[in-house]
PDB file of C-alpha atoms in Angstrom:
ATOM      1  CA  UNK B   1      68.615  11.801 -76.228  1.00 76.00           C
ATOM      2  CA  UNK B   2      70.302  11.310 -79.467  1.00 91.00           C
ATOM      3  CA  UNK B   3      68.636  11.906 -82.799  1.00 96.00           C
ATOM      4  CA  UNK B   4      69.428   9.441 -85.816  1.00 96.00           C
ATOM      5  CA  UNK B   5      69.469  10.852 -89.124  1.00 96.00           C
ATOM      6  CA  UNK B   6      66.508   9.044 -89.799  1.00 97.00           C
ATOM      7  CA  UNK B   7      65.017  11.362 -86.832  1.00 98.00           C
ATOM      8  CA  UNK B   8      66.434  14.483 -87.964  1.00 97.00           C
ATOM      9  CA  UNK B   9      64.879  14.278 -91.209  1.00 98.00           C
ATOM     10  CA  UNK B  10      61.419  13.169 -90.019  1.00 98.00           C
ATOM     11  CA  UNK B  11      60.884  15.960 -87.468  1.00 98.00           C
ATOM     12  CA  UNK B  12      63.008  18.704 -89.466  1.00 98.00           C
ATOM     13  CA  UNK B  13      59.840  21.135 -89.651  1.00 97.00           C
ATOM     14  CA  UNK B  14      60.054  21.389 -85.835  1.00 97.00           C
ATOM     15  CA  UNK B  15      63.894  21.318 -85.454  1.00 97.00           C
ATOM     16  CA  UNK B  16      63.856  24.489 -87.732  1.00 97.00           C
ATOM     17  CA  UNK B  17      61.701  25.902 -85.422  1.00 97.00           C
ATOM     18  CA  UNK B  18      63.256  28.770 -83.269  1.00 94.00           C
ATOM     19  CA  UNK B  19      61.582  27.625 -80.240  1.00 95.00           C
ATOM     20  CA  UNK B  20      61.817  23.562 -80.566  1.00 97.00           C
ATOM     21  CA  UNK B  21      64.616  22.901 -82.477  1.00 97.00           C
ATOM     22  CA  UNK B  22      66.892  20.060 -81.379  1.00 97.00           C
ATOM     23  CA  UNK B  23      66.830  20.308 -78.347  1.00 97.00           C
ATOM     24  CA  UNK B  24      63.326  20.427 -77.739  1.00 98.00           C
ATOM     25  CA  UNK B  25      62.526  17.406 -80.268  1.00 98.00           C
ATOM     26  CA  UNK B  26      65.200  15.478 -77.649  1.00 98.00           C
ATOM     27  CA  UNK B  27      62.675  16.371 -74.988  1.00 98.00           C
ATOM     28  CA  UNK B  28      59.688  14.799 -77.050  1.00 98.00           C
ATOM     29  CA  UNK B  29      61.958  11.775 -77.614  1.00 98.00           C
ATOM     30  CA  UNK B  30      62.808  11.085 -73.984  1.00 98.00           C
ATOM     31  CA  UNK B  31      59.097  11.681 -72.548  1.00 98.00           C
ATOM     32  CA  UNK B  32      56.658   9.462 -71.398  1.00 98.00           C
ATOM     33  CA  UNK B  33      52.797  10.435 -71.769  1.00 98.00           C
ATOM     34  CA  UNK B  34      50.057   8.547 -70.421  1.00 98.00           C
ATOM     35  CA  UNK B  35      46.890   8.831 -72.818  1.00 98.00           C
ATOM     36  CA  UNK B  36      43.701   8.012 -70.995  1.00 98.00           C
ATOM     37  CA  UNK B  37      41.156   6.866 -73.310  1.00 97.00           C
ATOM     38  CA  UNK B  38      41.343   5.135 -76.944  1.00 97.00           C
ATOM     39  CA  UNK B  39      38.264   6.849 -77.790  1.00 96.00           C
ATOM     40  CA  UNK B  40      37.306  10.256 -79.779  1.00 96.00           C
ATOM     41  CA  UNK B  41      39.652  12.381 -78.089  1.00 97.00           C
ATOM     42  CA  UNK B  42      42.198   9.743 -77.041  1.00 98.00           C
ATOM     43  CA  UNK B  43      42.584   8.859 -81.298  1.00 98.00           C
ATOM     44  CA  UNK B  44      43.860  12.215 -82.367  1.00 98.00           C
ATOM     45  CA  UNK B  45      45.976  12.684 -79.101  1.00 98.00           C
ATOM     46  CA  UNK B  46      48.185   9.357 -80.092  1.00 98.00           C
ATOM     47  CA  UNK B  47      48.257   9.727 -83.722  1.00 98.00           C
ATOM     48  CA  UNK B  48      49.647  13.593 -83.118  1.00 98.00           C
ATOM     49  CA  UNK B  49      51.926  13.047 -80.303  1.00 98.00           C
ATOM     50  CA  UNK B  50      53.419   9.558 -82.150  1.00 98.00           C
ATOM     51  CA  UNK B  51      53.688  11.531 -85.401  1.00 98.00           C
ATOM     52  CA  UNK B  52      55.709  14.383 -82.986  1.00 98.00           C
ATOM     53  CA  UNK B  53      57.975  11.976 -81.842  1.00 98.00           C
ATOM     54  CA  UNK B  54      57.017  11.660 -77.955  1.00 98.00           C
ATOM     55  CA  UNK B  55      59.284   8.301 -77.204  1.00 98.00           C
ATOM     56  CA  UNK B  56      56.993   6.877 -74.761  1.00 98.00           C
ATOM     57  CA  UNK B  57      53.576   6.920 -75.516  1.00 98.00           C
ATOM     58  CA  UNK B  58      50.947   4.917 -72.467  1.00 98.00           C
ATOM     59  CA  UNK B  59      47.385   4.175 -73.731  1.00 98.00           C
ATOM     60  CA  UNK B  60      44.831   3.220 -71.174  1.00 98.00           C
ATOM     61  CA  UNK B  61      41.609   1.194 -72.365  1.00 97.00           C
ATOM     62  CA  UNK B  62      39.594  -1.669 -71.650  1.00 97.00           C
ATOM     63  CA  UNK B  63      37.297  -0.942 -74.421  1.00 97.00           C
ATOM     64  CA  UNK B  64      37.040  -2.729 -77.807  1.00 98.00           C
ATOM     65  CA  UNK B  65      36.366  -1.362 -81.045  1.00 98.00           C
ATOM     66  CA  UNK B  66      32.682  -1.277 -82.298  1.00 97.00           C
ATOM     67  CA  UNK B  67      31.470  -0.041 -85.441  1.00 97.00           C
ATOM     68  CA  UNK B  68      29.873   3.078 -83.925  1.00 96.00           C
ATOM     69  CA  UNK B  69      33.042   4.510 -82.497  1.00 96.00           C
ATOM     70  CA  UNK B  70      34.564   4.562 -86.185  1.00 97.00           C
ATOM     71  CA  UNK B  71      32.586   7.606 -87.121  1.00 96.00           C
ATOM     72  CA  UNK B  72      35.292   9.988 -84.787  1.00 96.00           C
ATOM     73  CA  UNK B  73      37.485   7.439 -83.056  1.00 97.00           C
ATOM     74  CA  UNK B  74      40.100   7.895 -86.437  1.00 96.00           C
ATOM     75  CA  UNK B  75      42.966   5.764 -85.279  1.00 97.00           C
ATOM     76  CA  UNK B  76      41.058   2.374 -85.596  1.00 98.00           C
ATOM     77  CA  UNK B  77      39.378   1.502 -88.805  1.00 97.00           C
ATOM     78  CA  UNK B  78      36.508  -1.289 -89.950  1.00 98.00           C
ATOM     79  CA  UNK B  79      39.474  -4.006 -90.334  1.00 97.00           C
ATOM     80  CA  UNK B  80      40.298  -3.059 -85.954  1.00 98.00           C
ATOM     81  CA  UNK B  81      36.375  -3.774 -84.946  1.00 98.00           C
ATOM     82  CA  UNK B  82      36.012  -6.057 -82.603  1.00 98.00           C
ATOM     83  CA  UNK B  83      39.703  -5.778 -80.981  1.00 98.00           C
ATOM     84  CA  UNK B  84      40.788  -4.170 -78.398  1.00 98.00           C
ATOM     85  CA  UNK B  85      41.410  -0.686 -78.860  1.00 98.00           C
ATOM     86  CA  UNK B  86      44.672  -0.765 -76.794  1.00 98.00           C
ATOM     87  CA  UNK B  87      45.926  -2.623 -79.585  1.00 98.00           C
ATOM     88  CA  UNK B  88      44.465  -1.226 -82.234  1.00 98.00           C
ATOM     89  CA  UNK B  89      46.311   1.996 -81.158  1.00 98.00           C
ATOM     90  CA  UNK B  90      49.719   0.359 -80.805  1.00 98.00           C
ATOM     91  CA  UNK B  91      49.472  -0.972 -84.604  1.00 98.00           C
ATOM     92  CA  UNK B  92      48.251   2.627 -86.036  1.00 98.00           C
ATOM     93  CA  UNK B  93      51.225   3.989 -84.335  1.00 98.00           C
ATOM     94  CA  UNK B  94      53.777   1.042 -85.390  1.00 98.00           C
ATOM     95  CA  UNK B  95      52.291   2.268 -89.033  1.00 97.00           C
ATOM     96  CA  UNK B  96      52.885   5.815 -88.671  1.00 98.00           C
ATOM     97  CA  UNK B  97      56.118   6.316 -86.525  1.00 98.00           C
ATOM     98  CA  UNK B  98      58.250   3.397 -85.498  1.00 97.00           C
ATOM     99  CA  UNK B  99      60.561   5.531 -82.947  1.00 97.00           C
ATOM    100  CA  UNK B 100      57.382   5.662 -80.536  1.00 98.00           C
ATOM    101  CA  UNK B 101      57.353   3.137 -78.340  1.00 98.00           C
ATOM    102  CA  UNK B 102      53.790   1.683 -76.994  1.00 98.00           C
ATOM    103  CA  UNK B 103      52.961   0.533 -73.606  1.00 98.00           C
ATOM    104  CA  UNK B 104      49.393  -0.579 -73.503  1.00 98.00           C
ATOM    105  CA  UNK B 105      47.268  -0.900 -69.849  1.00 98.00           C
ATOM    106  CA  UNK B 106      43.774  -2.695 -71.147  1.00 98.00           C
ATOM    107  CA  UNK B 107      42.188  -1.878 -67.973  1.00 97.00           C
ATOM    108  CA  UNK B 108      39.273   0.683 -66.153  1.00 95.00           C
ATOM    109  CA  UNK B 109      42.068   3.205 -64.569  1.00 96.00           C
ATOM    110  CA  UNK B 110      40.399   2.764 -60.550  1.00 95.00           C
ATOM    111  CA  UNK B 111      41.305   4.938 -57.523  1.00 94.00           C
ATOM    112  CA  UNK B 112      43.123   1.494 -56.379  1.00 95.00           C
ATOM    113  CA  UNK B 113      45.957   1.767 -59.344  1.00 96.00           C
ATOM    114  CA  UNK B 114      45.590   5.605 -60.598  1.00 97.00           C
ATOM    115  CA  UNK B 115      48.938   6.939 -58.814  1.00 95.00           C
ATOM    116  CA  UNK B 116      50.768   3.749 -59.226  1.00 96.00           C
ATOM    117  CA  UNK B 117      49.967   3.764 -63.102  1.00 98.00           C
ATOM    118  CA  UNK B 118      50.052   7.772 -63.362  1.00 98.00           C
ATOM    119  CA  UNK B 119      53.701   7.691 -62.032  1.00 98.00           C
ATOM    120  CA  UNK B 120      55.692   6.112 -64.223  1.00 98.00           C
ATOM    121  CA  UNK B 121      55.325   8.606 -66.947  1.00 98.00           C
ATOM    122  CA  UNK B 122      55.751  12.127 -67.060  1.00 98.00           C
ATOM    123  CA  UNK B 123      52.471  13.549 -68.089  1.00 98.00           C
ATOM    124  CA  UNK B 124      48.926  12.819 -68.752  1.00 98.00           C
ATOM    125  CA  UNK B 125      46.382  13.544 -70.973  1.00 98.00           C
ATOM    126  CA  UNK B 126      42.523  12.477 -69.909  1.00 98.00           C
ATOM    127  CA  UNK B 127      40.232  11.956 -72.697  1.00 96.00           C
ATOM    128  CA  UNK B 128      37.964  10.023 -70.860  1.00 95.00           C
ATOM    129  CA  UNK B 129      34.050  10.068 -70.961  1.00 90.00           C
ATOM    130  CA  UNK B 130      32.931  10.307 -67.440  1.00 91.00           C
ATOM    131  CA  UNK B 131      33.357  12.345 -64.594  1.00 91.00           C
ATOM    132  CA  UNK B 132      34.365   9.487 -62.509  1.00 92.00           C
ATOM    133  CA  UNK B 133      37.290   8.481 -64.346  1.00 95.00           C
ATOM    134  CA  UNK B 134      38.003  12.437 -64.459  1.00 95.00           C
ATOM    135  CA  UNK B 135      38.205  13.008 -60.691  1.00 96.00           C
ATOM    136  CA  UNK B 136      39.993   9.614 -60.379  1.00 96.00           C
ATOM    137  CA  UNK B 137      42.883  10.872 -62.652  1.00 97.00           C
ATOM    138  CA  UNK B 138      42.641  14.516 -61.086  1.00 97.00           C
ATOM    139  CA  UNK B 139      43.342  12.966 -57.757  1.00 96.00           C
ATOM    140  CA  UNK B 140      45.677  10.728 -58.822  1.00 97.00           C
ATOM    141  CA  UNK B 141      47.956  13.039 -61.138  1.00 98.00           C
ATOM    142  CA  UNK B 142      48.227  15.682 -57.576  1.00 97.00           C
ATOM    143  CA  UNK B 143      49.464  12.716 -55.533  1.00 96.00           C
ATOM    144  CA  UNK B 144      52.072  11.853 -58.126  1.00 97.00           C
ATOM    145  CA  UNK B 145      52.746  15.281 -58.755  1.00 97.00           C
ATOM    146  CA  UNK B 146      52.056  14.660 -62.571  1.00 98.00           C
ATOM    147  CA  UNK B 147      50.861  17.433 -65.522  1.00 98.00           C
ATOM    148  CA  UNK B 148      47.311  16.794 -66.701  1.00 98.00           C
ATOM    149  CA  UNK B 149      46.044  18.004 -69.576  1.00 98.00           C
ATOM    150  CA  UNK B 150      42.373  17.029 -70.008  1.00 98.00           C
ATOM    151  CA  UNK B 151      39.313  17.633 -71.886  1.00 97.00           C
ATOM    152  CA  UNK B 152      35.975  16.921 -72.035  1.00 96.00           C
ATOM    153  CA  UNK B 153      33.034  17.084 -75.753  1.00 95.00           C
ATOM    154  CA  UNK B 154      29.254  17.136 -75.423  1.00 92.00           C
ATOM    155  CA  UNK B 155      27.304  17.053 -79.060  1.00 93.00           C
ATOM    156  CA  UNK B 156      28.695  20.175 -80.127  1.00 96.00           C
ATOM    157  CA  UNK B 157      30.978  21.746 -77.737  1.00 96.00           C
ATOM    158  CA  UNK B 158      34.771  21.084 -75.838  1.00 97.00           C
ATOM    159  CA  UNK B 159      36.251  22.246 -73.415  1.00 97.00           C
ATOM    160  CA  UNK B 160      40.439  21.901 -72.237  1.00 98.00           C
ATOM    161  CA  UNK B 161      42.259  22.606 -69.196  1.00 98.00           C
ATOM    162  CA  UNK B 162      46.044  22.122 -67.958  1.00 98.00           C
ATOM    163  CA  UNK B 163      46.438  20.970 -64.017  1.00 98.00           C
ATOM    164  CA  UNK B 164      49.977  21.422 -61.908  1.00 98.00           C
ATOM    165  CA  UNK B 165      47.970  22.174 -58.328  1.00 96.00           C
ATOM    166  CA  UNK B 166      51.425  20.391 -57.005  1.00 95.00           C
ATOM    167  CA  UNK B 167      52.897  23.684 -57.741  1.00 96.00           C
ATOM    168  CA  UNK B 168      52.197  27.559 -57.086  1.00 93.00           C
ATOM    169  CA  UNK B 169      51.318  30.023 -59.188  1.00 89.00           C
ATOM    170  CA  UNK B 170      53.002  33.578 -59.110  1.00 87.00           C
ATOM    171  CA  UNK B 171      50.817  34.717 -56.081  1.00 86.00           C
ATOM    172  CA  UNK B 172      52.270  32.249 -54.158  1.00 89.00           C
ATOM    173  CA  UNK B 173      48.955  30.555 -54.085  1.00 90.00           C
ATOM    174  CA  UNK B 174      48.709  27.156 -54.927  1.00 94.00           C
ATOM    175  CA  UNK B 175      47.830  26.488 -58.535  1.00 96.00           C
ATOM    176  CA  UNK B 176      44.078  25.399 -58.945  1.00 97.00           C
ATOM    177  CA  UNK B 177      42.693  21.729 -58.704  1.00 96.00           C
ATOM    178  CA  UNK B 178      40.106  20.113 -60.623  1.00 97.00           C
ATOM    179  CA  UNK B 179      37.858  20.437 -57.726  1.00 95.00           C
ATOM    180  CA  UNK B 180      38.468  23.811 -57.891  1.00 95.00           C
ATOM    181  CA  UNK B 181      36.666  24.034 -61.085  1.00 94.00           C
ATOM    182  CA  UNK B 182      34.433  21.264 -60.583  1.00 92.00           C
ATOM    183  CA  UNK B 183      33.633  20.985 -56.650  1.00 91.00           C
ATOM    184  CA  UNK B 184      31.399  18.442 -56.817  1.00 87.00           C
ATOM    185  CA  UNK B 185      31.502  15.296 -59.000  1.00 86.00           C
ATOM    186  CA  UNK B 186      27.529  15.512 -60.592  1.00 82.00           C
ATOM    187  CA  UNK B 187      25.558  12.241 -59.847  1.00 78.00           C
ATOM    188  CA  UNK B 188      25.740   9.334 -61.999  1.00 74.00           C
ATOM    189  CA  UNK B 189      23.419   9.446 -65.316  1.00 69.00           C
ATOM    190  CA  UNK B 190      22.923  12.737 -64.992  1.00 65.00           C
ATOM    191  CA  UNK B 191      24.467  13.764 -67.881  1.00 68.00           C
ATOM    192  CA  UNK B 192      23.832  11.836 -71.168  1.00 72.00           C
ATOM    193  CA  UNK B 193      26.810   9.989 -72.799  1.00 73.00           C
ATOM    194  CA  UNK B 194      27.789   9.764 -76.570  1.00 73.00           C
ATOM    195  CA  UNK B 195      25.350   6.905 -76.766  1.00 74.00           C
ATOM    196  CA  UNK B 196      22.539   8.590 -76.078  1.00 77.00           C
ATOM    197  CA  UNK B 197      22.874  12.432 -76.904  1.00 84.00           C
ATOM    198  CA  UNK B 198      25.401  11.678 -80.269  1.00 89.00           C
ATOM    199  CA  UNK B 199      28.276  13.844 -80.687  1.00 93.00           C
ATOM    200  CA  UNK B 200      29.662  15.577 -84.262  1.00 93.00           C
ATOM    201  CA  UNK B 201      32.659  13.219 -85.302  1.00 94.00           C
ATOM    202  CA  UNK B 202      34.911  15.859 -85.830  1.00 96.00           C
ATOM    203  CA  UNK B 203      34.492  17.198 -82.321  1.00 97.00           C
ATOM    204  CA  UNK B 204      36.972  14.977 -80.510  1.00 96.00           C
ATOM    205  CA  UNK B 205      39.365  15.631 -83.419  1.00 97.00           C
ATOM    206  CA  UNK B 206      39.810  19.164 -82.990  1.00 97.00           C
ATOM    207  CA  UNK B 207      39.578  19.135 -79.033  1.00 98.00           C
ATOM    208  CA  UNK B 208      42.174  16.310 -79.159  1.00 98.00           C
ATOM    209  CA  UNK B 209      44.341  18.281 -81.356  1.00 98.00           C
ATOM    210  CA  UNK B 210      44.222  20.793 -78.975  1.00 98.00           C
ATOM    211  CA  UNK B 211      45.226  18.566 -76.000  1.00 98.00           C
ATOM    212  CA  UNK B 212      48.266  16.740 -77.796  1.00 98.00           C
ATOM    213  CA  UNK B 213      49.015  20.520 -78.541  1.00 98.00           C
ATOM    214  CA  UNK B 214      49.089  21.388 -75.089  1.00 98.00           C
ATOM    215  CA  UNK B 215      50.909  18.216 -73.916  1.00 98.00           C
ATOM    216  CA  UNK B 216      53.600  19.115 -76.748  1.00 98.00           C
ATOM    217  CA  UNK B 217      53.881  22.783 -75.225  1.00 98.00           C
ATOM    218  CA  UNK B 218      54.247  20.841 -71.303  1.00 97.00           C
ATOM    219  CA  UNK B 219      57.018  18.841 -72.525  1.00 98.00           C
ATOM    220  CA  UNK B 220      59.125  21.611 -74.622  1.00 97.00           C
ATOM    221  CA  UNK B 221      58.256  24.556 -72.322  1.00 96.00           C
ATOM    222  CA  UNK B 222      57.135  26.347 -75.445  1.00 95.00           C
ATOM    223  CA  UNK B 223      54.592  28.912 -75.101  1.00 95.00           C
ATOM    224  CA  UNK B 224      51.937  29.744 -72.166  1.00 96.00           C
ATOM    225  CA  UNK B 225      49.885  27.138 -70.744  1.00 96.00           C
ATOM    226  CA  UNK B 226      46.109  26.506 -69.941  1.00 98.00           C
ATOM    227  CA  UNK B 227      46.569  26.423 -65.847  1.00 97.00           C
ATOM    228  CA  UNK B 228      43.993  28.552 -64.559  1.00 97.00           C
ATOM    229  CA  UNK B 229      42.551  28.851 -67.922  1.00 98.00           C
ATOM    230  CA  UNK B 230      39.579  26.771 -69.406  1.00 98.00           C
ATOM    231  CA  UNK B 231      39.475  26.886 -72.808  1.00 98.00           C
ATOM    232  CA  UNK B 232      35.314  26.512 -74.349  1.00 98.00           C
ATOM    233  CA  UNK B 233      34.981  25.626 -77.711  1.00 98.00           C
ATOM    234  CA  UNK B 234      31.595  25.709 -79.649  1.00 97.00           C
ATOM    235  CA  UNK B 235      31.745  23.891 -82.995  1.00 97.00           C
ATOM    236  CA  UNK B 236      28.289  25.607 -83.894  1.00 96.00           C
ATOM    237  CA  UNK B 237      29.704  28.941 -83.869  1.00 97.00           C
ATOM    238  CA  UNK B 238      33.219  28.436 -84.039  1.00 96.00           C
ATOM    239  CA  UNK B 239      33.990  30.521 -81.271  1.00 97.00           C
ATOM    240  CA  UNK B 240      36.266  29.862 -78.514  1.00 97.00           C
ATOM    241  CA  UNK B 241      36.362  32.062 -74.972  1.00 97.00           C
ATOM    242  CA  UNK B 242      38.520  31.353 -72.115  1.00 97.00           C
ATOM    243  CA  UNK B 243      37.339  31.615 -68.640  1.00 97.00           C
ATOM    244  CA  UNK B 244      39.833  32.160 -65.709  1.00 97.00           C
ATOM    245  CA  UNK B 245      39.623  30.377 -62.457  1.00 96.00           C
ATOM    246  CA  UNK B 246      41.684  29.936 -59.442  1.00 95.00           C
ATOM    247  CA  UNK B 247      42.661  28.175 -56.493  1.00 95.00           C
ATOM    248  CA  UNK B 248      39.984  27.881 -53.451  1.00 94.00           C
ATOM    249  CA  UNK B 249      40.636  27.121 -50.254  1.00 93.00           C
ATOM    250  CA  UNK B 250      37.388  24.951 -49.768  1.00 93.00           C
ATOM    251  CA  UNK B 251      39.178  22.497 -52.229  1.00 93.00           C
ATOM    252  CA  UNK B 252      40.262  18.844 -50.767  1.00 92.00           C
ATOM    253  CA  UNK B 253      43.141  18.452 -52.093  1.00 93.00           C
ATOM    254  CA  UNK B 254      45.378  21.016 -51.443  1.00 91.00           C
ATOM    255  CA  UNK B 255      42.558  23.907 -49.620  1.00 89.00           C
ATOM    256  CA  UNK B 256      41.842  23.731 -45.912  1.00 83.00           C
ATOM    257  CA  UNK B 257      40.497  20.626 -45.939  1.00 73.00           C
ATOM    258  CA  UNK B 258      44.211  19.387 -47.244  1.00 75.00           C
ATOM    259  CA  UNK B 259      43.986  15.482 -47.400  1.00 67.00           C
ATOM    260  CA  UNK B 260      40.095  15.031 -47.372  1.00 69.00           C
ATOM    261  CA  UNK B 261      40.342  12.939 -50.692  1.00 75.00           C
ATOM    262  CA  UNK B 262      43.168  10.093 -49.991  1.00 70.00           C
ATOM    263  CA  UNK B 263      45.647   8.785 -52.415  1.00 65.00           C
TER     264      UNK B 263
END
């Protein structure tokens, strides 16, 4: 895709870049990236990958804004409480770049319409807040044969990931699954939300960063990515470790048990 001048001078810090340049910023331009979640890691994801120049960007919410969520959820503000946060999005992004264009799904993403929605774009990036919704997407994305990059916050701590189990790795072994890493989804309520245990509002903003990071490195090939690789981040310490982890066979998706969990 074609750059206007307009363009050119907007994203020149990553055109000079040796590996983006041009040709990579025409990549950004001509993808489409499906943001699940409005919410504290959702925010950061749209503002950065709008601001970077991602043509297409899909939000998924059926949430509106409240006063609590203002405190990390950055790309709404007091005037947006009350409306949906689908919307709220689209106008902070008509604000900040008005080459992004803004498709908005106010909905619960469900296993009925996860593959069908997760298919028209190009890649996806979960920031939801339950494991539900994070299995749901996992499924869905390996079906549609779709990059995921997602991430999860407690009160203090992230954690990141990048799933392509559509694909194999360099041992010829399929790439891992989310239920690789997480075999079984834990039971409902067992783990407190953001309601109830609080989380530091500047959390989501740095483990968002880090997703719309990753989704920028999916879409311009730049750089190594996170499959097999779980990033941990502990805002306490400031430390971050990565742990390794690989594909098992006892997986449903794409183990022995190939086709256990349907489309």
């Amino acid at each position: 895709m074609a750059l206007s001048p307009e363009e050119l001078d907007r994203y020149a810090r990553h055109i000079v870049l040796r590996d983006v340049g041009g040709p990579g910023q025409q990549k950004l331009k001509a993808a489409r990236v499906l943001i699940i979640g409005a919410g504290g890691l959702g925010a950061p994801m749209i503002q950065y990958l709008a601001a970077a120049g991602v043509g297409t960007v899909g939000i998924v919410d059926d949430d509106i804004v409240s006063l609590s969520n203002l405190q990390r959820q950055i790309i709404h503000d007091t005037d947006a409480v009350g409306e949906p946060k689908v919307e709220s999005a689209r106008a902070a992004v008509a604000r900040l770049n008005p080459h992004v264009n803004v498709e908005t799904h106010r909905m619960r993403i469900t296993p009925e319409n996860a593959q069908e929605l997760i298919s028209a774009y190009d890649i996806v990036a979960d920031g939801s807040d339950n494991f539900a919704t994070r299995y749901c997407v996992s499924d869905a994305a390996f079906y549609a044969k779709r990059p995921l990059v997602t991430a999860a916050i407690g009160q203090f701590d992230g954690s990141l990931t990048t799933l392509k189990p559509y694909l194999a790795g360099e041992n010829g072994k399929p790439n891992p699954t989310y239920r690789c890493l997480f075999p079984d989804q834990p039971p409902e309520g067992l783990l407190p939300t953001c309601a109830v245990a609080g989380v530091l509002g500047a959390l989501p903003g740095i483990v968002g960063t880090m997703q719309a990071m990753e989704v920028i490195k999916e879409i311009t090939g730049l750089g190594e990515d996170l499959v097999g690789r779980l990033i941990l981040f502990d805002a306490r310490s400031m430390r971050m470790e990565t742990i390794r982890y690989a594909w098992s066979a006892k997986n449903p998706l794409n183990g022995a048990a190939a086709g256990a969990v349907k489309a």
